[in-house]
Tab-separated table of C-alpha atoms (C1' of nucleotides) in Angstrom:
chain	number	residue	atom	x	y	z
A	1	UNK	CA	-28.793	8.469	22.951
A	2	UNK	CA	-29.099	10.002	19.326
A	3	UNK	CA	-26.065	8.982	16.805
A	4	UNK	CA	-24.780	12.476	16.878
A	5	UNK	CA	-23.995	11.817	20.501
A	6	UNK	CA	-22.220	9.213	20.256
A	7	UNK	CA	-20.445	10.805	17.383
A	8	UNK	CA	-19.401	13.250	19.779
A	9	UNK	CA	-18.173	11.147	22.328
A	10	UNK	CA	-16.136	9.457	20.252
A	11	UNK	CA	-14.353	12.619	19.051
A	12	UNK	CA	-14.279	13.953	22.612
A	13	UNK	CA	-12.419	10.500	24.102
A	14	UNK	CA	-10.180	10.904	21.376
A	15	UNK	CA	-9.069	14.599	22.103
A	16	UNK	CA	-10.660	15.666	18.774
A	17	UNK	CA	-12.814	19.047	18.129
A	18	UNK	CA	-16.052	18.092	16.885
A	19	UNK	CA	-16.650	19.508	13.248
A	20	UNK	CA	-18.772	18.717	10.436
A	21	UNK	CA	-16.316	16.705	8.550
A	22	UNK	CA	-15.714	14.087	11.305
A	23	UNK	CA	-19.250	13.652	12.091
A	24	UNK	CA	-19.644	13.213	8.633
A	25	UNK	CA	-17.019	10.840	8.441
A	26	UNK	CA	-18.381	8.684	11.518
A	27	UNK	CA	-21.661	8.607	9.840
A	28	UNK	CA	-20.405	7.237	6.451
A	29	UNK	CA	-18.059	4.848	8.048
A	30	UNK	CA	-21.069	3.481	10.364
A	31	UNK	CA	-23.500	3.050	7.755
A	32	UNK	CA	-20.779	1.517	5.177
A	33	UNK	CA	-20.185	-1.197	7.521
A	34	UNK	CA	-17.075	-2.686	5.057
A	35	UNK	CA	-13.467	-1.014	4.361
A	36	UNK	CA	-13.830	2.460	2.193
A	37	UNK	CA	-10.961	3.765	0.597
A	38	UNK	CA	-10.654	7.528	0.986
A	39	UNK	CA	-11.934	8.910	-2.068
A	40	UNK	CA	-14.798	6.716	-1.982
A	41	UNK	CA	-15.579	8.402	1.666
A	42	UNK	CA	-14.822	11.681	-0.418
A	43	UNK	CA	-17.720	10.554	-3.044
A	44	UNK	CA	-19.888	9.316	-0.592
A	45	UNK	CA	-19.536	12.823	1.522
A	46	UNK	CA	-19.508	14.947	-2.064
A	47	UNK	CA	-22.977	13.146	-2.716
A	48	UNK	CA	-24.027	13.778	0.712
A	49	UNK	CA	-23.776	17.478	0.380
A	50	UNK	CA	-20.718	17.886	3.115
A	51	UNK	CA	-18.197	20.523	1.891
A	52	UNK	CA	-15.276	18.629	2.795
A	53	UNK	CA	-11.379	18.456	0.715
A	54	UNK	CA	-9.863	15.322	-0.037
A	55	UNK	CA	-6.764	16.424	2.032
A	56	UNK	CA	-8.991	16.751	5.105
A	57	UNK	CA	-10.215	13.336	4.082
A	58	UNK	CA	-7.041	11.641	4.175
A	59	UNK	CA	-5.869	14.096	7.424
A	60	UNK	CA	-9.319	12.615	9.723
A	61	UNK	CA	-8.483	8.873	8.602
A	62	UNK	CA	-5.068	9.560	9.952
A	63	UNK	CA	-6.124	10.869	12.795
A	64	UNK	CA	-8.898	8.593	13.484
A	65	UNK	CA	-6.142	5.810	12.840
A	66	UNK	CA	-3.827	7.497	15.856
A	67	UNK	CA	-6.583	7.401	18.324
A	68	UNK	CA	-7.478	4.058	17.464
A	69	UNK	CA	-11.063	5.029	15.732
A	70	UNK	CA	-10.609	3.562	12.454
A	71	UNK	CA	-8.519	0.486	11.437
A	72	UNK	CA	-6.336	1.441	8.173
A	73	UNK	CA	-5.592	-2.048	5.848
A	74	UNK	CA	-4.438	-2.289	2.430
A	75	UNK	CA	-5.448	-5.672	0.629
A	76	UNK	CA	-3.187	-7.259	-2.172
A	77	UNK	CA	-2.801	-5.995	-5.515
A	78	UNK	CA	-5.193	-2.659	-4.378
A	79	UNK	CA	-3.221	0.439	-4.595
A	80	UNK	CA	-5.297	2.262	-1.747
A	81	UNK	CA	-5.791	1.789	1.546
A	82	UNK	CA	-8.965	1.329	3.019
A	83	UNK	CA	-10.490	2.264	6.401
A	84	UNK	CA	-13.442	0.769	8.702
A	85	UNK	CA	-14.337	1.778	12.563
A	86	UNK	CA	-12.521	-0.292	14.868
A	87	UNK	CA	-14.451	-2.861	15.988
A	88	UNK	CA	-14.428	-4.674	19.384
A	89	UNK	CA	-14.957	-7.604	18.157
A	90	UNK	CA	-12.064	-8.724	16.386
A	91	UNK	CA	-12.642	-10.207	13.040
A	92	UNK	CA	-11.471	-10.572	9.422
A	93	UNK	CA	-12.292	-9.997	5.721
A	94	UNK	CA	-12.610	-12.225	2.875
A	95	UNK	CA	-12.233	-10.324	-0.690
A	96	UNK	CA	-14.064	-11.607	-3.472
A	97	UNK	CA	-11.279	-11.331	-6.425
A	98	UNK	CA	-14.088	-11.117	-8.776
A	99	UNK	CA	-16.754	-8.385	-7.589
A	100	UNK	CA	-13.948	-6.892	-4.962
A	101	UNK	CA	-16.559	-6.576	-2.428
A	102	UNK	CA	-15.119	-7.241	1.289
A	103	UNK	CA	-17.279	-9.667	3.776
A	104	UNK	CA	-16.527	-9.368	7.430
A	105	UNK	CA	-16.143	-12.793	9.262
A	106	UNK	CA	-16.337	-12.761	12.710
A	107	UNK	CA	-13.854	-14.881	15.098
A	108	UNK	CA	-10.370	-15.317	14.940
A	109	UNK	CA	-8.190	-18.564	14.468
A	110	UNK	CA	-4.306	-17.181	15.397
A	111	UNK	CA	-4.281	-17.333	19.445
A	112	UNK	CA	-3.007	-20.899	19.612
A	113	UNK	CA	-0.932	-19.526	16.743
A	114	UNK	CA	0.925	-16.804	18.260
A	115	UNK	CA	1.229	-18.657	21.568
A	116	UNK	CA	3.348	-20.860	19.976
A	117	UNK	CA	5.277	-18.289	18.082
A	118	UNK	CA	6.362	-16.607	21.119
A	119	UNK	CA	7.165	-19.345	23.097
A	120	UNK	CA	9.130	-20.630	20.074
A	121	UNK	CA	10.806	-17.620	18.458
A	122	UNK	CA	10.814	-15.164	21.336
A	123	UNK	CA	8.522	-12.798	19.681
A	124	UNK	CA	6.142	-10.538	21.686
A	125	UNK	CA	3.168	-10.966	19.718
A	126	UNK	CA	1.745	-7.286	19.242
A	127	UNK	CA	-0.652	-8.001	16.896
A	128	UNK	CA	-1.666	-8.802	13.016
A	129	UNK	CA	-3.018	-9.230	9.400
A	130	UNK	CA	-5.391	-11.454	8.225
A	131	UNK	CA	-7.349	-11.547	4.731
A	132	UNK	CA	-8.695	-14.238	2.666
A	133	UNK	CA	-9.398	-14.150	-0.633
A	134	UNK	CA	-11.551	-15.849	-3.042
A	135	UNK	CA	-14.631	-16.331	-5.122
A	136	UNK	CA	-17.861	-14.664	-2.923
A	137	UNK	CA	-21.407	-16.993	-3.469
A	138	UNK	CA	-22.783	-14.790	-5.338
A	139	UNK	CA	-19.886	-14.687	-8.463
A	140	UNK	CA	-18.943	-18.228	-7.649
A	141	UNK	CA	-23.010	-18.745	-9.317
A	142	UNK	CA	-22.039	-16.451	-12.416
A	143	UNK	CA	-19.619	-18.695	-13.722
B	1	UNK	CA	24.522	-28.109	-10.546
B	2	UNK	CA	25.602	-24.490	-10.193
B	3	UNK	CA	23.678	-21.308	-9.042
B	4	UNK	CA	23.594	-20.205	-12.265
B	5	UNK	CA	22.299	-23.267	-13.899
B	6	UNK	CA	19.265	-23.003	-11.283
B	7	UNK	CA	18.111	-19.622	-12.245
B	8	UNK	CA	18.728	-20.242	-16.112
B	9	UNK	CA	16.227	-23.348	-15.201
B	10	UNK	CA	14.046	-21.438	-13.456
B	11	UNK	CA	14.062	-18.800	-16.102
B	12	UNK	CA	12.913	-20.977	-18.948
B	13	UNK	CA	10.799	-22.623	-17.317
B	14	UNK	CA	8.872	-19.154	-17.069
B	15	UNK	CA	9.559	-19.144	-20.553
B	16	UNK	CA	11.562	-15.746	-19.688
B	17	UNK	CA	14.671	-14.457	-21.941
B	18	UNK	CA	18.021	-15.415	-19.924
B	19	UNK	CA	19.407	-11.806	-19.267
B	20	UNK	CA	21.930	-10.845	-16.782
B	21	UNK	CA	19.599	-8.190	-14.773
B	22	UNK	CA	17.515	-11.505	-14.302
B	23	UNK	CA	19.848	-13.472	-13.100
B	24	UNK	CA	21.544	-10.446	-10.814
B	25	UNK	CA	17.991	-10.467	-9.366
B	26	UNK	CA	17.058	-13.715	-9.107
B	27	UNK	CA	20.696	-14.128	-7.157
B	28	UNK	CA	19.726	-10.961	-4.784
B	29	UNK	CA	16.560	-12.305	-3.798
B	30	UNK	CA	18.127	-16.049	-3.449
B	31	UNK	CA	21.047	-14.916	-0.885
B	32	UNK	CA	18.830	-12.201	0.629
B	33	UNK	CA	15.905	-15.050	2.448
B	34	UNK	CA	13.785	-12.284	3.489
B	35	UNK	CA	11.247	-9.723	0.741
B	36	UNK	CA	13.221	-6.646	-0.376
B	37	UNK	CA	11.167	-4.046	-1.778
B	38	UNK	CA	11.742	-3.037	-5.502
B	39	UNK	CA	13.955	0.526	-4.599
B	40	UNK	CA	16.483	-1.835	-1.962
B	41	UNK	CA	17.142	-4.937	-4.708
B	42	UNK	CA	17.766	-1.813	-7.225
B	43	UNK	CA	20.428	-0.178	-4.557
B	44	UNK	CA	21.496	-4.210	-3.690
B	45	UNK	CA	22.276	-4.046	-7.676
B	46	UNK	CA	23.558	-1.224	-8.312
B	47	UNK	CA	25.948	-1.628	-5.437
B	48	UNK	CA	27.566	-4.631	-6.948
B	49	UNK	CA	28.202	-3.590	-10.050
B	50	UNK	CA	25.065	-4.515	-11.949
B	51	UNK	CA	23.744	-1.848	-14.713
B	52	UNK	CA	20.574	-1.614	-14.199
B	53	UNK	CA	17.351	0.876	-14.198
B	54	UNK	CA	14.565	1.231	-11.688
B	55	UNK	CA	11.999	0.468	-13.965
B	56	UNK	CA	13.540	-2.705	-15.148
B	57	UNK	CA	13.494	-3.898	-11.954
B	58	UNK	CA	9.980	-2.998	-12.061
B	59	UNK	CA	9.565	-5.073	-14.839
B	60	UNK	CA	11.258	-8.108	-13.724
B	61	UNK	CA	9.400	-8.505	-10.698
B	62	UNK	CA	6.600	-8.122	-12.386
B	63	UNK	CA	7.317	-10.875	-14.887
B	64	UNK	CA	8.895	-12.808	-12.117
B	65	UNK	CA	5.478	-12.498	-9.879
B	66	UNK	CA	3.072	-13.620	-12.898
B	67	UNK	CA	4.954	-16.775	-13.343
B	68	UNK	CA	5.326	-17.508	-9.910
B	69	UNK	CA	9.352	-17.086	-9.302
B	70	UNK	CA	8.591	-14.068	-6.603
B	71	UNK	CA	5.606	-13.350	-4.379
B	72	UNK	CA	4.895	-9.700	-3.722
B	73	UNK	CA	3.116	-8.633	-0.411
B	74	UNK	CA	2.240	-5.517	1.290
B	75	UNK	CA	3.110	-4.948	4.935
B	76	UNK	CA	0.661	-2.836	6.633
B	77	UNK	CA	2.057	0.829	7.955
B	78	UNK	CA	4.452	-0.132	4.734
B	79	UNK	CA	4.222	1.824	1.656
B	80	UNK	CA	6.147	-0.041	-0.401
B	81	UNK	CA	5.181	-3.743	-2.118
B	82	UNK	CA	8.190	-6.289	-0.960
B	83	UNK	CA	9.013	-9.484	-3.032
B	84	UNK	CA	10.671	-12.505	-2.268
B	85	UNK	CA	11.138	-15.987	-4.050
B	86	UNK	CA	8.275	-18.000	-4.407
B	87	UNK	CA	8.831	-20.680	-1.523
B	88	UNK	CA	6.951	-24.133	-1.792
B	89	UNK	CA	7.009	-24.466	2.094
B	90	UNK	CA	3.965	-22.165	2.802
B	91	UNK	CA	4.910	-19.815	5.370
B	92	UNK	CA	4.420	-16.382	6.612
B	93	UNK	CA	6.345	-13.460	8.279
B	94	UNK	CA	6.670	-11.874	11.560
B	95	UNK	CA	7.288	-8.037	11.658
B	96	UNK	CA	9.598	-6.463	14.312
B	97	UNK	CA	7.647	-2.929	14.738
B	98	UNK	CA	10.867	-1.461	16.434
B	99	UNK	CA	14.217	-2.401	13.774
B	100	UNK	CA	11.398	-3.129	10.764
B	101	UNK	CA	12.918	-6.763	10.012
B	102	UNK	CA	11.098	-9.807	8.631
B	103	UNK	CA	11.188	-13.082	9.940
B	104	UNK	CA	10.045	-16.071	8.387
B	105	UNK	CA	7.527	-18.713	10.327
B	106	UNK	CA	7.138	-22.088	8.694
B	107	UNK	CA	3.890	-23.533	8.939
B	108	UNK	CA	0.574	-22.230	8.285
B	109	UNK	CA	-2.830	-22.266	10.957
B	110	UNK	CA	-5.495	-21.555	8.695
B	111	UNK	CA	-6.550	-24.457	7.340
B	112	UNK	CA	-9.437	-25.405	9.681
B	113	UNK	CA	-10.035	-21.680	9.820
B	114	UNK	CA	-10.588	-21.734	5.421
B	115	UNK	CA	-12.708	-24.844	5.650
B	116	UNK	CA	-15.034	-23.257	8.356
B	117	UNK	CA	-15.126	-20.190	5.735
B	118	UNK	CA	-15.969	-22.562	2.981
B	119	UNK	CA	-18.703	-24.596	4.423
B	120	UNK	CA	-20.306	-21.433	6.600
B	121	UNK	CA	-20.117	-18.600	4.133
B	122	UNK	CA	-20.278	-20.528	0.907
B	123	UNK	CA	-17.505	-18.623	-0.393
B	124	UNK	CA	-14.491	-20.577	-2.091
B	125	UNK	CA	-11.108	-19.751	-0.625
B	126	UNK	CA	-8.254	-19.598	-2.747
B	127	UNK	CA	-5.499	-17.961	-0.616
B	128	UNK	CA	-4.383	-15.889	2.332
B	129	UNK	CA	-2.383	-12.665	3.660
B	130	UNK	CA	-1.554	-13.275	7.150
B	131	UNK	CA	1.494	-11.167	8.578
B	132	UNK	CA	2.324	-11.172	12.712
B	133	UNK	CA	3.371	-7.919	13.880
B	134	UNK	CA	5.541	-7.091	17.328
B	135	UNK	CA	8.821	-6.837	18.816
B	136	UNK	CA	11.917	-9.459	18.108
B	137	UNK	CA	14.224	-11.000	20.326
B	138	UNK	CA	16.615	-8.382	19.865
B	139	UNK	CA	14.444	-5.596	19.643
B	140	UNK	CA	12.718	-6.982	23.526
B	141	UNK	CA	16.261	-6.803	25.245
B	142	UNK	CA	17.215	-3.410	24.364
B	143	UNK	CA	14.279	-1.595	26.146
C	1	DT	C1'	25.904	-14.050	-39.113
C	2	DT	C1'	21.307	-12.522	-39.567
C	3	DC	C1'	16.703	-11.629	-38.231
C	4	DT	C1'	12.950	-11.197	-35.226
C	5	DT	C1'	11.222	-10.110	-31.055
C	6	DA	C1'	11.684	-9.562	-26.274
C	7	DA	C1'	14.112	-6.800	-22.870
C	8	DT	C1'	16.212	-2.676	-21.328
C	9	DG	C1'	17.189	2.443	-20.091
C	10	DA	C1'	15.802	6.916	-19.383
C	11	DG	C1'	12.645	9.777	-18.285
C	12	DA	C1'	7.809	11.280	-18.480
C	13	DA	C1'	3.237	10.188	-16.674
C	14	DT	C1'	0.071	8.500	-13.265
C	15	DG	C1'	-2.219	7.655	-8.936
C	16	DA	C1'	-2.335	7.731	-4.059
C	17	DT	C1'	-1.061	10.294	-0.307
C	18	DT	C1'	1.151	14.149	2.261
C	19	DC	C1'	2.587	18.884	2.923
C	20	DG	C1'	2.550	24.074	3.274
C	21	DC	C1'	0.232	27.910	4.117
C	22	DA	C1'	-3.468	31.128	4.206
C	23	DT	C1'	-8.195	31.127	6.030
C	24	DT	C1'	-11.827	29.503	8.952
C	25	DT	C1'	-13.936	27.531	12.945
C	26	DG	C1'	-14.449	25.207	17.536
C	27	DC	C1'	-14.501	26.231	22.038
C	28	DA	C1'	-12.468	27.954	26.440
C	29	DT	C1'	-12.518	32.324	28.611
C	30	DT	C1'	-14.104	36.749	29.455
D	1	DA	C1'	-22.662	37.282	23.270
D	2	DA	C1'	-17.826	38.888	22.096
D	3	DT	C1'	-12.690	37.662	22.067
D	4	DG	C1'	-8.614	35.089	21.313
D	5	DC	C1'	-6.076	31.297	20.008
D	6	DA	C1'	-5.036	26.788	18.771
D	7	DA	C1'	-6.828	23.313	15.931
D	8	DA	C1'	-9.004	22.154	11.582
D	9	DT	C1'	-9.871	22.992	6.844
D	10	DG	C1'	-9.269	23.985	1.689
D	11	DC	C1'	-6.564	24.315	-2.075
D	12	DG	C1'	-2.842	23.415	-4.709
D	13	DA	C1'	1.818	22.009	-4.913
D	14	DA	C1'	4.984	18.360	-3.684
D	15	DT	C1'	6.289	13.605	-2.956
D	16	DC	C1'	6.573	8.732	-3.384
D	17	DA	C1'	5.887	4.333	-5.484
D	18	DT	C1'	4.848	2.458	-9.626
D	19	DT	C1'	3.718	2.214	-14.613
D	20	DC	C1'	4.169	3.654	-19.243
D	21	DT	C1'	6.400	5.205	-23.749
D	22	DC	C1'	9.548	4.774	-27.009
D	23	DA	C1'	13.984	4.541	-28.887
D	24	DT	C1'	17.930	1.354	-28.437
D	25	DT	C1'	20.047	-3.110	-27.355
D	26	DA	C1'	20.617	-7.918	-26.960
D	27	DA	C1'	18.740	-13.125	-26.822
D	28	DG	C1'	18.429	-16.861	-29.265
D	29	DA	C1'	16.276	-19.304	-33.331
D	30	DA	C1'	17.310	-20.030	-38.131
DNA sequence: TTCTTAATGAGAATGATTCGCATTTGCATT
DNA sequence: AATGCAAATGCGAATCATTCTCATTAAGAA
């Protein structure tokens, strides 16, 4: 199956008509691999050569983010959201303070976690946020 | 010792001016136990009496959050930063998705979780975002 | 009481995001 | 392939949270 397929069977499940823009989109956010806030996906798409609007940007995240395509997060102390494909795999991201970059880790540590807090507090656990921050290898050597 | 006495100590200790928007706000977030974002403590203030401006508030949270009185966090699907008083119990909050409340957990899971980080990734951890996200108590009876 | 400097108020400026509306484009149907 | 219509796009204006500027006020040290 080429990429462009499953491009398009990603907007189809979704309910979304296939244009340039969200294939363009898919592709970016594939290759990226970590979060991309939306006018760096505007950049990256500029550079690219897709005619594409930053509005339309911002209007495909959303609705990528309602049919559960992309995963919208905003870290601390960074004005602008970033976005990544949803993943099956459910995992975190550490942000390096210093270079800002965003490293996925895989595996989660919250289920005992959550067990607890609805059994305790009589919470239905829906779901949740997770981000660690520090110094990555590489600028921890710098200094 | 008296309220007042606490956040005049608190206060210097930040090496911060003793005015009485500071100590309006310092009171607010004291009585108020869960993070108020910056436009609700300015309405809180206003309401009883307090002249203040917007941007002061602004400014005092921002004082307030370099010294370590208040700790600012952003709630996903939430605009708006919220700020509460630095609490030396680390803790985190649950979110009811339905009437938008926070909840304070005591108690923290992640510290296996950040040494695993440290020792796989080689990446030095020096703090967290984690924020639980679902339906409360109340919010679970009324469906 | 005076002086210096930090803090405040008011509103303008900024930056991210959303909205409104005219135009274009997928795509289901002839 | 041509048609029609709803969905998608582009552009700029609007909005919302937050920060900045600058003139005025008030803490608190001397």
């Amino acid at each position: 199956m080429k990429q462009s397929d499953k491009y398009a069977e990603i907007l189809k499940k979704g309910d979304l008509r296939a244009t340039k823009q969200r294939y363009a989109i898919l592709e970016v956010l594939d290759c990226n691999g970590a979060p991309v806030s939306a006018e760096d996906l505007y950049i990256q798409l500029k550079r690219k050569g897709i005619p594409i609007s930053l509005s339309t940007v911002y209007r495909i995240l959303d609705a990528f983010q309602e049919k559960g395509i992309v995963v919208r997060s905003n870290f601390p102390d960074v004005s602008k959201a970033v976005y990544e494909l949803f993943c099956e795999e459910h995992h975190h991201h550490l942000l390096c303070v210093d270079c800002r970059r965003v490293f996925p880790v895989e595996g989660c540590p919250l289920e005992d976690y959550e067990r607890l807090i609805e059994e305790r507090l009589n919470f239905t656990v829906k779901g949740h946020n997770l981000e660690v921050y520090g110094h990555c290898k590489d600028c921890k050597k710098k200094t």
